[in-house]
Tab-separated table of C-alpha atoms in Angstrom:
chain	number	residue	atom	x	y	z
V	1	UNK	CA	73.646	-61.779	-99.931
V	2	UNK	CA	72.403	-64.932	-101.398
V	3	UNK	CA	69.553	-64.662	-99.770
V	4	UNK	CA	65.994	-66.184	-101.499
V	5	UNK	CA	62.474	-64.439	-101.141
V	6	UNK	CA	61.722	-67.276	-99.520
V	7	UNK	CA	63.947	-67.140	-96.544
V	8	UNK	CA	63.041	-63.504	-96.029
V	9	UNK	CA	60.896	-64.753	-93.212
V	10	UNK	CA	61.028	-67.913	-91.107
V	11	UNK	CA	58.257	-69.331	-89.113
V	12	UNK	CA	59.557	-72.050	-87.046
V	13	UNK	CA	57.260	-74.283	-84.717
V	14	UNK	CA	56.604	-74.420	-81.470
V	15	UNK	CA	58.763	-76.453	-79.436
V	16	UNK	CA	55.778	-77.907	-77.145
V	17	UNK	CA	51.961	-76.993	-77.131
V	18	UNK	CA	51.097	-73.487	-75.696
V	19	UNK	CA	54.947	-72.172	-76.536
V	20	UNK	CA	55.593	-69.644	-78.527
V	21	UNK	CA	56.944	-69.749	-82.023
V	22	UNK	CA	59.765	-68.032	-83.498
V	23	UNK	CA	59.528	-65.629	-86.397
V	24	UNK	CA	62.768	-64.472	-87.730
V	25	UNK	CA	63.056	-61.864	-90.427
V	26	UNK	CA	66.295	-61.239	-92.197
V	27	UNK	CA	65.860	-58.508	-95.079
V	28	UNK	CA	67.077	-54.851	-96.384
V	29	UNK	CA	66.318	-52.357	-93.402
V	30	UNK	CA	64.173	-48.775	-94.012
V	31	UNK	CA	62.199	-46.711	-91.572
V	32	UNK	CA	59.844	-47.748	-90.474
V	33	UNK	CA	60.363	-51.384	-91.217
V	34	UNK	CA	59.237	-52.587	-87.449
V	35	UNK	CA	56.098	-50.580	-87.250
V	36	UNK	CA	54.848	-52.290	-91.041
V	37	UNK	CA	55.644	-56.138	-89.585
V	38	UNK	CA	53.888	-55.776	-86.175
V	39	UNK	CA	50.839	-54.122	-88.350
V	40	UNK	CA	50.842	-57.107	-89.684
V	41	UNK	CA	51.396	-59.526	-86.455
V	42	UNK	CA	48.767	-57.813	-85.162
V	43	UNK	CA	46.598	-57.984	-87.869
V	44	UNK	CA	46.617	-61.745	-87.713
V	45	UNK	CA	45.710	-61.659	-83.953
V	46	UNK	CA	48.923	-62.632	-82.464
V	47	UNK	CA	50.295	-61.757	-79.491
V	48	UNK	CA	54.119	-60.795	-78.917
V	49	UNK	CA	55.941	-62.028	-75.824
V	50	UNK	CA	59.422	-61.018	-77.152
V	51	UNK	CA	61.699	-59.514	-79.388
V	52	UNK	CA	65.487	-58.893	-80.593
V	53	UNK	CA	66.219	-56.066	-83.294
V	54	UNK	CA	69.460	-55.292	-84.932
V	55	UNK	CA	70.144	-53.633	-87.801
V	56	UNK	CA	73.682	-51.824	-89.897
V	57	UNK	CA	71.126	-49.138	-91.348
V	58	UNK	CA	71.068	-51.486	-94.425
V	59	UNK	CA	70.361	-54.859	-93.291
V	60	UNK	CA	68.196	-55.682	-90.518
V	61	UNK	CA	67.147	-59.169	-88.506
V	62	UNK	CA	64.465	-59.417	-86.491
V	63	UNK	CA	63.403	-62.257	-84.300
V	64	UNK	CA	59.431	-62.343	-82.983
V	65	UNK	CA	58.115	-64.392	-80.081
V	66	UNK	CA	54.736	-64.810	-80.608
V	67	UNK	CA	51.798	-66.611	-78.783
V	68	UNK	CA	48.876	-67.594	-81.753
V	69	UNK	CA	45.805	-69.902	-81.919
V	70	UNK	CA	44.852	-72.616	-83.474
V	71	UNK	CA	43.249	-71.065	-86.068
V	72	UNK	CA	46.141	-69.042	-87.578
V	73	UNK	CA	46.957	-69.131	-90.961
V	74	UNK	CA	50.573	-69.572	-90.361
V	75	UNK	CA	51.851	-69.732	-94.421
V	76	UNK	CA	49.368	-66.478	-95.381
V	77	UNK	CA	51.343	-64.943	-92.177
V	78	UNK	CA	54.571	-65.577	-94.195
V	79	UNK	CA	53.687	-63.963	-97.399
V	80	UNK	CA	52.195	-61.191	-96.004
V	81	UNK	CA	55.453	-60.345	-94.065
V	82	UNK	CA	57.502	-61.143	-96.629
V	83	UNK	CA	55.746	-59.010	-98.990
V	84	UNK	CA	56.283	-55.627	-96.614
V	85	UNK	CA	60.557	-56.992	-96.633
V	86	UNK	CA	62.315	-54.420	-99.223
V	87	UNK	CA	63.386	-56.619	-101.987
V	88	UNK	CA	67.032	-57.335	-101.768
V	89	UNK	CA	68.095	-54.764	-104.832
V	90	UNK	CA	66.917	-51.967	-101.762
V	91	UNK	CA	70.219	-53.361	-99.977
V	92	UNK	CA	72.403	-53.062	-102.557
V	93	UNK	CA	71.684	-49.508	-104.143
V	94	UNK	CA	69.480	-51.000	-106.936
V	95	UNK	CA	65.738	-49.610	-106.300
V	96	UNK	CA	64.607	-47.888	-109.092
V	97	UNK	CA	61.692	-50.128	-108.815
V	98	UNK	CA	61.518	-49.132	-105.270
V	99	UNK	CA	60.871	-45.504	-105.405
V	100	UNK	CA	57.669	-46.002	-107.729
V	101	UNK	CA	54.649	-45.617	-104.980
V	102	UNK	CA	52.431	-48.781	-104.663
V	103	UNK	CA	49.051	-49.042	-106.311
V	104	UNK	CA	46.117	-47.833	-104.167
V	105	UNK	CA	43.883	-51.332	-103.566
V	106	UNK	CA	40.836	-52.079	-105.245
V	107	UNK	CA	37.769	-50.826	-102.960
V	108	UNK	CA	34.862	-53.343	-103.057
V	109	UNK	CA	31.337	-52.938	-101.880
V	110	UNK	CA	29.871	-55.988	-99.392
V	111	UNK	CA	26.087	-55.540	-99.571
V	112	UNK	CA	24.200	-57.882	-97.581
V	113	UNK	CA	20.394	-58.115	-95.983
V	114	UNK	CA	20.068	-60.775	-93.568
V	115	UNK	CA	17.361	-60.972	-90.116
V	116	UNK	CA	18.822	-59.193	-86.972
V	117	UNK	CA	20.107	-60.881	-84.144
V	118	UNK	CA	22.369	-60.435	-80.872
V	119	UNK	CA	26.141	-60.507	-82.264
V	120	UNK	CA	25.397	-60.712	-85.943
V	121	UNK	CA	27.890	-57.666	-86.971
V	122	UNK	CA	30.916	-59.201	-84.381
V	123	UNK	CA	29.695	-62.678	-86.423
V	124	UNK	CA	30.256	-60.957	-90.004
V	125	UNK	CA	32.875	-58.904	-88.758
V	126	UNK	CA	34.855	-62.301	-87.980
V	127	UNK	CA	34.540	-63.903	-90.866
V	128	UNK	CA	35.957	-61.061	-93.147
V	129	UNK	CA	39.107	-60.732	-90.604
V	130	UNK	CA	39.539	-64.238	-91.394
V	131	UNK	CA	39.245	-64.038	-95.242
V	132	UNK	CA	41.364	-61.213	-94.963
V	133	UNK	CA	39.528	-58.430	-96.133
V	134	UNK	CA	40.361	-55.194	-94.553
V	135	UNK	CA	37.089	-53.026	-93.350
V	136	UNK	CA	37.635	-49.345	-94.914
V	137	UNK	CA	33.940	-48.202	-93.811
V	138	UNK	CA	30.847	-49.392	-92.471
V	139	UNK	CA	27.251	-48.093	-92.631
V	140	UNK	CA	24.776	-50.569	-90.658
V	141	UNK	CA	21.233	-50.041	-89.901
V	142	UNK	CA	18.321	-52.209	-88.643
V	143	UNK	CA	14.738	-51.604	-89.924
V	144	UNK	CA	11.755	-51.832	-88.012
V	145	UNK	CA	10.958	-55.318	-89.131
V	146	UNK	CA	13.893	-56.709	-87.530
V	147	UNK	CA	15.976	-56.651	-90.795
V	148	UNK	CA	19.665	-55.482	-91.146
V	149	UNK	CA	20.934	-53.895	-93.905
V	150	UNK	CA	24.834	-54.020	-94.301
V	151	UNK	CA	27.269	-51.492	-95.814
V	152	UNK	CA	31.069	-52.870	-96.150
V	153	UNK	CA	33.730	-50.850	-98.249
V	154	UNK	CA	36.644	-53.502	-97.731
V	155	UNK	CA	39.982	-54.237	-99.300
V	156	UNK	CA	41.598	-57.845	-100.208
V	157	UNK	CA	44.768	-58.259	-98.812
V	158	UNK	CA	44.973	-61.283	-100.840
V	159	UNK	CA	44.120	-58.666	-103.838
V	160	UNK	CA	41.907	-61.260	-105.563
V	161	UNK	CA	38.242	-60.238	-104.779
V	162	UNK	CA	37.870	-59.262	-108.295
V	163	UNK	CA	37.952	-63.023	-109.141
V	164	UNK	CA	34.594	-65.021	-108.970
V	165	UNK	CA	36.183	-67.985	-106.982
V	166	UNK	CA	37.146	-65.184	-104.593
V	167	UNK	CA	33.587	-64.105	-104.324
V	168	UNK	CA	32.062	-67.338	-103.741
V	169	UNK	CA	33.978	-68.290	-101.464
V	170	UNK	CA	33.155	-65.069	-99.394
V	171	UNK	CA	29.475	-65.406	-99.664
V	172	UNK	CA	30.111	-69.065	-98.990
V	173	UNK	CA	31.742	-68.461	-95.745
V	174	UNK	CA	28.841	-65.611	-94.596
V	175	UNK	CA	26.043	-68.011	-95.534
V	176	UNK	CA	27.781	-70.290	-93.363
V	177	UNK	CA	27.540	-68.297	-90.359
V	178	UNK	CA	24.074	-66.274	-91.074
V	179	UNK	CA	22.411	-69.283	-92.389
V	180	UNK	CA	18.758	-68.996	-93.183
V	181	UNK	CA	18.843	-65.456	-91.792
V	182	UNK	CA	21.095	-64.320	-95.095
V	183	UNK	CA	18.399	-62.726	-97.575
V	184	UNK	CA	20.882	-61.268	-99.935
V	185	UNK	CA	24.546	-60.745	-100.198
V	186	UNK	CA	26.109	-58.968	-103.468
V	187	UNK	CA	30.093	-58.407	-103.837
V	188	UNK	CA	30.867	-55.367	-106.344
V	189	UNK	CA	33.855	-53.570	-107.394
V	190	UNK	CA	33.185	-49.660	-106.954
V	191	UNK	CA	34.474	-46.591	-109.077
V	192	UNK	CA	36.654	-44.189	-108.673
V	193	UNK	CA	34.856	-41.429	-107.262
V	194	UNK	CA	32.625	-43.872	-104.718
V	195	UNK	CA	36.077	-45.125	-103.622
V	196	UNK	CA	37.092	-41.294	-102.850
V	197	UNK	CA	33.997	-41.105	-100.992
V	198	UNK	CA	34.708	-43.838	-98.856
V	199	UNK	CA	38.161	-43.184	-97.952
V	200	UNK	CA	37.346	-39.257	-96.697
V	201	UNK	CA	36.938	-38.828	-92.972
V	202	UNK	CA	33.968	-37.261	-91.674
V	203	UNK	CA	34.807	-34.990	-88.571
V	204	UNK	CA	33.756	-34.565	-85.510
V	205	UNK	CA	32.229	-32.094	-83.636
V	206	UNK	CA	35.414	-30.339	-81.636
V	207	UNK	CA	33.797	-30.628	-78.462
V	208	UNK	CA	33.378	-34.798	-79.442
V	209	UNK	CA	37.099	-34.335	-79.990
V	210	UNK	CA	38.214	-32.932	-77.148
V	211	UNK	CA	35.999	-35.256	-75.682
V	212	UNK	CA	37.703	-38.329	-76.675
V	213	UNK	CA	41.417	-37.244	-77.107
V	214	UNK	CA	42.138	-34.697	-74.409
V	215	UNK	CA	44.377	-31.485	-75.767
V	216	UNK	CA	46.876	-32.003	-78.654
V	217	UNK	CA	50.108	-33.337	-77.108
V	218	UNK	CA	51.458	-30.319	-79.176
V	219	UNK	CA	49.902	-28.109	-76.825
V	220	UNK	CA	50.960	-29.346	-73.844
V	221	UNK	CA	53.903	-27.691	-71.964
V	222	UNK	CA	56.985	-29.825	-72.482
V	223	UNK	CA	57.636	-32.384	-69.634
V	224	UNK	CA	60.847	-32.961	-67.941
V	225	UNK	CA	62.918	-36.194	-68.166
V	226	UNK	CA	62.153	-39.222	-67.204
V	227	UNK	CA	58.568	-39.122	-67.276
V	228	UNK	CA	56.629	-41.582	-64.927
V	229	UNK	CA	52.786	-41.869	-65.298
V	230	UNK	CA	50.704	-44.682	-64.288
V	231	UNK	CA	52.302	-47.886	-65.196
V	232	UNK	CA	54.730	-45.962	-67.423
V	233	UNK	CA	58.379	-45.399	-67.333
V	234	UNK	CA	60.014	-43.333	-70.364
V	235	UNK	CA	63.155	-42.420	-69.590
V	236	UNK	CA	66.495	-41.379	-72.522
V	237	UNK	CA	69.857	-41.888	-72.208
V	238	UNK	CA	72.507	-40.391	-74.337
V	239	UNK	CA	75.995	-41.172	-72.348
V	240	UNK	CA	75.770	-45.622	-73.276
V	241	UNK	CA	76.676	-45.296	-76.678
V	242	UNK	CA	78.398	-43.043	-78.860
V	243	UNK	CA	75.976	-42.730	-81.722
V	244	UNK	CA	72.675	-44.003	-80.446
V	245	UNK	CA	70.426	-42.673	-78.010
V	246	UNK	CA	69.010	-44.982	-75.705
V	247	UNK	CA	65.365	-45.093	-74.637
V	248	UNK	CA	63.974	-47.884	-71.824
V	249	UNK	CA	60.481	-48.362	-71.420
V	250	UNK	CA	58.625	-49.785	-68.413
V	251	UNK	CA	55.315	-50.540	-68.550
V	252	UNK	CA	51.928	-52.732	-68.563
V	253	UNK	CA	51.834	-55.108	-72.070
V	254	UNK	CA	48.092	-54.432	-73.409
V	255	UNK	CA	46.940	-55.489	-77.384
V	256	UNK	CA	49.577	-53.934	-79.771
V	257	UNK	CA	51.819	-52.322	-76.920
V	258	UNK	CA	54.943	-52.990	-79.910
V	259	UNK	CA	53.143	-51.716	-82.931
V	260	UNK	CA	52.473	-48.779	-80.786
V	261	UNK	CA	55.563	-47.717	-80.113
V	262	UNK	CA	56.840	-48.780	-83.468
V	263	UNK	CA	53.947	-46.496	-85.750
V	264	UNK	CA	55.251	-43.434	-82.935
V	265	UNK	CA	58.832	-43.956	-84.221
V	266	UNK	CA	57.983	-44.117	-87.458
V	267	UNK	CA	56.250	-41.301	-87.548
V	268	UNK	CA	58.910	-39.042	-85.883
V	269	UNK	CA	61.149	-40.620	-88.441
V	270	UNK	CA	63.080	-42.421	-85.907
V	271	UNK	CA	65.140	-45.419	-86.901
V	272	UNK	CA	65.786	-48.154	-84.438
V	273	UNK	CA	69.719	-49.896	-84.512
V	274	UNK	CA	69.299	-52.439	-81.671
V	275	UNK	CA	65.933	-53.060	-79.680
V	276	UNK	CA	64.962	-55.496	-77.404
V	277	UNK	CA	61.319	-56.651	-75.844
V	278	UNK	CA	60.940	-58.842	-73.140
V	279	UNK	CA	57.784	-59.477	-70.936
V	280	UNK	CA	57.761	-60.504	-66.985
V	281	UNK	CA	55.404	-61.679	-64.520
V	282	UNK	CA	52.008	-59.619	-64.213
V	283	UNK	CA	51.929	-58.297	-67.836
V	284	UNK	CA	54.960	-56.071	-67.075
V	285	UNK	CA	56.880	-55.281	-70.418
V	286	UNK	CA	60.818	-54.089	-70.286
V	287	UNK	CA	61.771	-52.347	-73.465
V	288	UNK	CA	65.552	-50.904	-74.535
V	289	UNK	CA	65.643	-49.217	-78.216
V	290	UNK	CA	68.981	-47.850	-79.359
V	291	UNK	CA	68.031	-45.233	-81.431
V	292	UNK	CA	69.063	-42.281	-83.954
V	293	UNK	CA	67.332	-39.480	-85.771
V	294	UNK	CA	66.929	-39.521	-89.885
V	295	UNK	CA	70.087	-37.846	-90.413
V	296	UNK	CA	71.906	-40.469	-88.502
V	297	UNK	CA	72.670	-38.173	-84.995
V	298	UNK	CA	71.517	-38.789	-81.773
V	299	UNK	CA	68.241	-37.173	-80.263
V	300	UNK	CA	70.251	-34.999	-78.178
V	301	UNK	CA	67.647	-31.432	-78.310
V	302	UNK	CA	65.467	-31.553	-75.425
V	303	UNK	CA	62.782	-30.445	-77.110
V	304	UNK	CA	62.584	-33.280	-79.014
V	305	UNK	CA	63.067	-35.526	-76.243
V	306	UNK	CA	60.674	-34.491	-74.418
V	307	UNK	CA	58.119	-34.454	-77.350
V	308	UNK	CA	58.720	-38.371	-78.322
V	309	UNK	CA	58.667	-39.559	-74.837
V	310	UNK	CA	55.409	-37.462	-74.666
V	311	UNK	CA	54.236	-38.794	-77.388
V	312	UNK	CA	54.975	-42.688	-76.783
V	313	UNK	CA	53.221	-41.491	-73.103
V	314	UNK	CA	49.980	-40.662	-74.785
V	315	UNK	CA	49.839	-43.062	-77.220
V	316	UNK	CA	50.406	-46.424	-74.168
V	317	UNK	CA	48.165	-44.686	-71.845
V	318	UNK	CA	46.085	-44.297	-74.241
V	319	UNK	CA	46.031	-46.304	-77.453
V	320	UNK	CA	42.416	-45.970	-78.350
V	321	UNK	CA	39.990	-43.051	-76.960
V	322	UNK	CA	36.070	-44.181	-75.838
V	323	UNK	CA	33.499	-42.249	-74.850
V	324	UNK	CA	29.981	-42.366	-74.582
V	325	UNK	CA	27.767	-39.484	-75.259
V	326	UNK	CA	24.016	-39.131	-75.167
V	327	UNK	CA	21.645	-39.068	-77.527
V	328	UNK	CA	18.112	-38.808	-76.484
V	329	UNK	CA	16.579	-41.878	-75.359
V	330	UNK	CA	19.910	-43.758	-76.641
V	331	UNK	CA	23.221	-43.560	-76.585
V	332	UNK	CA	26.290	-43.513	-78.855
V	333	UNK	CA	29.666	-45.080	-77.784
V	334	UNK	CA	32.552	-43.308	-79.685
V	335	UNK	CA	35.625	-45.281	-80.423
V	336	UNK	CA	38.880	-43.811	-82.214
V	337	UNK	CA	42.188	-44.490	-82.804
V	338	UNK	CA	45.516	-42.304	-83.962
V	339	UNK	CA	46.315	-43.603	-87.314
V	340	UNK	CA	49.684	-43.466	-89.389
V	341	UNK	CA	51.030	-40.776	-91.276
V	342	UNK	CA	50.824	-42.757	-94.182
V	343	UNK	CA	46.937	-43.294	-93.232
V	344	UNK	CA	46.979	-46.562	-92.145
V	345	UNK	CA	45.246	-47.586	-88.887
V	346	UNK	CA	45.256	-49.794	-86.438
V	347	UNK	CA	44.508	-53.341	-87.448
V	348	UNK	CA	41.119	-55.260	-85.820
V	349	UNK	CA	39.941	-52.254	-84.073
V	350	UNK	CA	36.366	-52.858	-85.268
V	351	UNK	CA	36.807	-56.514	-84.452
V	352	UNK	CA	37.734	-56.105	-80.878
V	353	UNK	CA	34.723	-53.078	-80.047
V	354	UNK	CA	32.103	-55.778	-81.804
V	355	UNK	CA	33.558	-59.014	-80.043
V	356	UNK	CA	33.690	-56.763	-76.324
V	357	UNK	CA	29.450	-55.422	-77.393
V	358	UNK	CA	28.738	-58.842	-78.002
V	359	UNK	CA	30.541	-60.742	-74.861
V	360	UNK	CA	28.321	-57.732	-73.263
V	361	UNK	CA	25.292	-58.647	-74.218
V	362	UNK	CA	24.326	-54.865	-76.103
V	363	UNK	CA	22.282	-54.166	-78.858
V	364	UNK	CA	23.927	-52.447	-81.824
V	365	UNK	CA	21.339	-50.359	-83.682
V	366	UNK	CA	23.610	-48.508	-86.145
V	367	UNK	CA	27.253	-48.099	-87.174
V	368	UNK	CA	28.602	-45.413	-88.964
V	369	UNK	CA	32.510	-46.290	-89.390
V	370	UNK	CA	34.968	-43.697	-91.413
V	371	UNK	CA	38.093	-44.635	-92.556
V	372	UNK	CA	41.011	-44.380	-92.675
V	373	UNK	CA	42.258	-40.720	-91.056
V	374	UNK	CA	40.384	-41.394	-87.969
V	375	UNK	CA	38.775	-44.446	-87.700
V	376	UNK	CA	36.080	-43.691	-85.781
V	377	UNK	CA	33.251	-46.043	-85.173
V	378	UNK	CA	29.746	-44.865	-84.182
V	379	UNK	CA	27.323	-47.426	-82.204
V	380	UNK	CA	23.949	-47.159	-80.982
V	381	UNK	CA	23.510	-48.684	-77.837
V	382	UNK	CA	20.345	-49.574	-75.770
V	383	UNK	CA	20.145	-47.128	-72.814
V	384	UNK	CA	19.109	-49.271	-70.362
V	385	UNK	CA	21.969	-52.069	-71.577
V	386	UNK	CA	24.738	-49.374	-70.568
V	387	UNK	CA	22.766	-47.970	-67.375
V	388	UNK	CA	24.885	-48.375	-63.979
C-alpha cells in the first residue's frame, strides 16, 4: 500500500480553540480493531464527539472527533495508537510474526509512605495516569498516626520503568505533588509468582454480586425487538443491505459510551463494515453500525439478536455497577466494571471514583483494588460523610 508506520495515524489540529481535532487511522483491519483504539482514546481522557468507520474486511479507516485538554500528550497519543494498528504484512497475508502472542508487561511495585491528607490517593492517582502507568492493584491503608502507607502493582505503557531515568522521574513527579508529606517512595520490579498474585481476582460474596450487577443477562428471558429502555433505543435491521446487518442506536453520550459498545462487539466477535457516530444537542448520541458475524453472514437468528442488543442494553445503562454496603460504624462503597474477554478493563476507572470522593469532600480510609477480571475497588468511607 505504500503506506509508512508513520502515517498509520494522523493527528491533525484544531481548526480554532475549543474545536475538535481530527484523528484519522488508516491500517490492516481485525476484530476488534475499534474497541483496542477507543481503549486507548479513552485512556488518554478524551472525549469523542464523532466518528466514520469503513472497512473491506482487510483494510480499515477510521476518522475520530475528539474534544482534549490542554494537557494532552498529543505525540504519546500517536504511538500508542499506532502501536495497537496491525502492521501492514497483516494486510497482505504475511503475519507469521503476527500470530506469536505479545509478551505479558513487566509488573512493578510503587511503595510509598507519605502523611495523610484529604485527596492524597486522587493526587497520586493523577500523576501515574499522566506518566502512563497503568494501576493493576491497589492496597491503601492509613495508620493511626495519620500516616498512609501505599500499595501500587502498575504497568508502563511506555515499557521503560525498568530504567533508572524512568524511576526518577516518577518519584520526581510524586515528590512534586506530596512534597514534604513524602517519607519514602521505592520503585521495584516484582517476580513471577508476586506478579501472579497480583493479577488473580478476589471474589465477591454472591449476594455483593447480585448486589451490584443484577442477574446474568444470560438468565434473563430473551427480549423482543426493538428494545427501548430509558434513554435507549436498540433496534436491528436486516432488509438495508444485502450482507450486513444494520443496528441504530439512540441514546444519552456518558464517559466511554463508544468503547462500550465497541469491547460488546468484540466480544461477541462481531466485526463492524461501516459505522457512524454523531452527537446532537442535550448529550443525545445517534449511532448506525453495519455489521456481520465472524463467518462473514448476517446476524439473522433471533436469538442472537436479541442477546447483543441485550447485551449493549446492559452494558449503556449500566457501564459501571456502585453500591454501598455497611460495615459497622463505616461504610464500604463498591465499584466494578465488566472487563474484556481478553482481561482488559476499562481505562481510568480508579481515576474517576478518586477524583468524584475527592470533589466530595470524603475520607478514604482503605482501598483494596483487584485487577484485572473484575476490577473492583473497595473504599472506606466516613459514615457520617455519606449520611442523607
Amino acid at each position: 500500500m505504500g503506506i509508512l508506520y508513520d502515517d498509520l495515524v494522523i493527528i491533525g489540529p484544531s481548526e480554532k480553540e475549543g474545536d475538535p481535532r481530527v484523528i484519522t487511522v488508516n491500517c490492516p483491519d481485525k476484530t476488534g480493531l475499534g474497541c483496542d483504539l477507543c481503549r486507548i482514546i479513552l485512556f488518554f481522557g478524551l472525549s469523542i464527539v464523532r466518528v466514520d468507520v469503513s472497512t473491506d474486511g482487510k483494510w480499515c479507516y477510521i476518522v475520530f472527533w475528539v474534544i482534549g485538554k490542554s494537557t494532552t500528550r498529543w505525540s504519546s497519543l500517536q504511538d500508542r495508537l499506532s502501536a495497537a494498528c496491525p502492521s501492514c504484512s497483516s494486510a497482505s497475508g504475511f503475519s507469521y510474526f503476527q500470530l506469536r502472542p505479545p509478551k505479558p508487561p513487566d509488573v512493578f511495585l510503587l511503595n510509598f509512605c507519605c502523611y495523610d491528607r484529604k485527596g492524597l490517593l486522587h493526587d497520586v492517582t493523577e500523576v501515574l495516569c499522566e506518566l502512563e502507568l497503568t494501576i493493576k492493584k491497589v492496597k491503601v491503608s492509613t495508620t493511626p498516626d495519620g500516616r498512609v502507607m501505599d500499595l501500587f502493582f502498575i504497568t508502563d505503557n511506555r515499557e521503560l520503568l525498568h530504567t533508572k531515568k524512568r524511576q526518577e522521574d516518577a518519584h520526581n513527579h510524586l515528590k512534586t505533588v506530596l512534597g514534604d508529606a513524602m517519607i519514602s517512595c521505592d520503585i521495584s520490579m516484582v517476580g513471577p509468582e508476586i506478579t501472579a498474585c497480583s493479577q488473580t481476582s478476589t471474589l465477591l460474596p454472591s449476594a455483593i454480586i447480585r448486589e451490584i450487577f443484577g442477574s446474568n443477562i444470560e438468565d434473563e428471558p430473551p427480549c423482543e425487538l426493538p428494545q427501548v429502555s430509558g434513554n435507549i433505543s436498540i433496534t436491528m435491521d436486516n432488509s438495508l443491505s444485502p450482507a450486513h446487518t444494520l443496528v441504530q442506536i439512540v441514546c444519552q453520550d456518558h464517559k466511554g459510551l463508544l468503547y462500550d459498545m465497541m469491547r460488546t462487539l468484540k466480544d461477541y466477535n462481531i466485526k463492524i463494515s461501516y459505522g457512524r457516530l454523531t452527537t446532537k444537542p442535550r448529550r443525545n448520541c445517534e449511532v448506525d453500525l453495519f455489521i456481520m458475524q465472524a463467518d462473514g453472514k448476517k446476524v439473522v437468528d433471533p436469538s442472537k439478536q436479541n442477546a447483543l442488543c441485550s447485551r449493549l442494553q446492559m452494558e449503556l445503562l449500566r457501564p459501571i455497577r456502585v453500591a454501598v454496603v455497611s460495615r459497622g460504624p463505616d461504610a464500604e462503597l463498591l465499584v466494578a466494571n465488566p472487563v474484556e474477554l481478553s482481561g482488559k478493563g476499562r481505562p481510568l476507572v480508579f481515576f474517576d471514583i478518586t477524583h468524584a470522593l475527592k470533589m466530595l469532600n470524603v475520607c478514604i480510609f482503605s482501598v483494596l483494588l483487584y485487577a484485572p477480571i473484575m476490577h473492583v475497588r473497595w473504599v472506606r468511607l466516613a459514615n457520617a460523610l455519606i449520611a442523607p
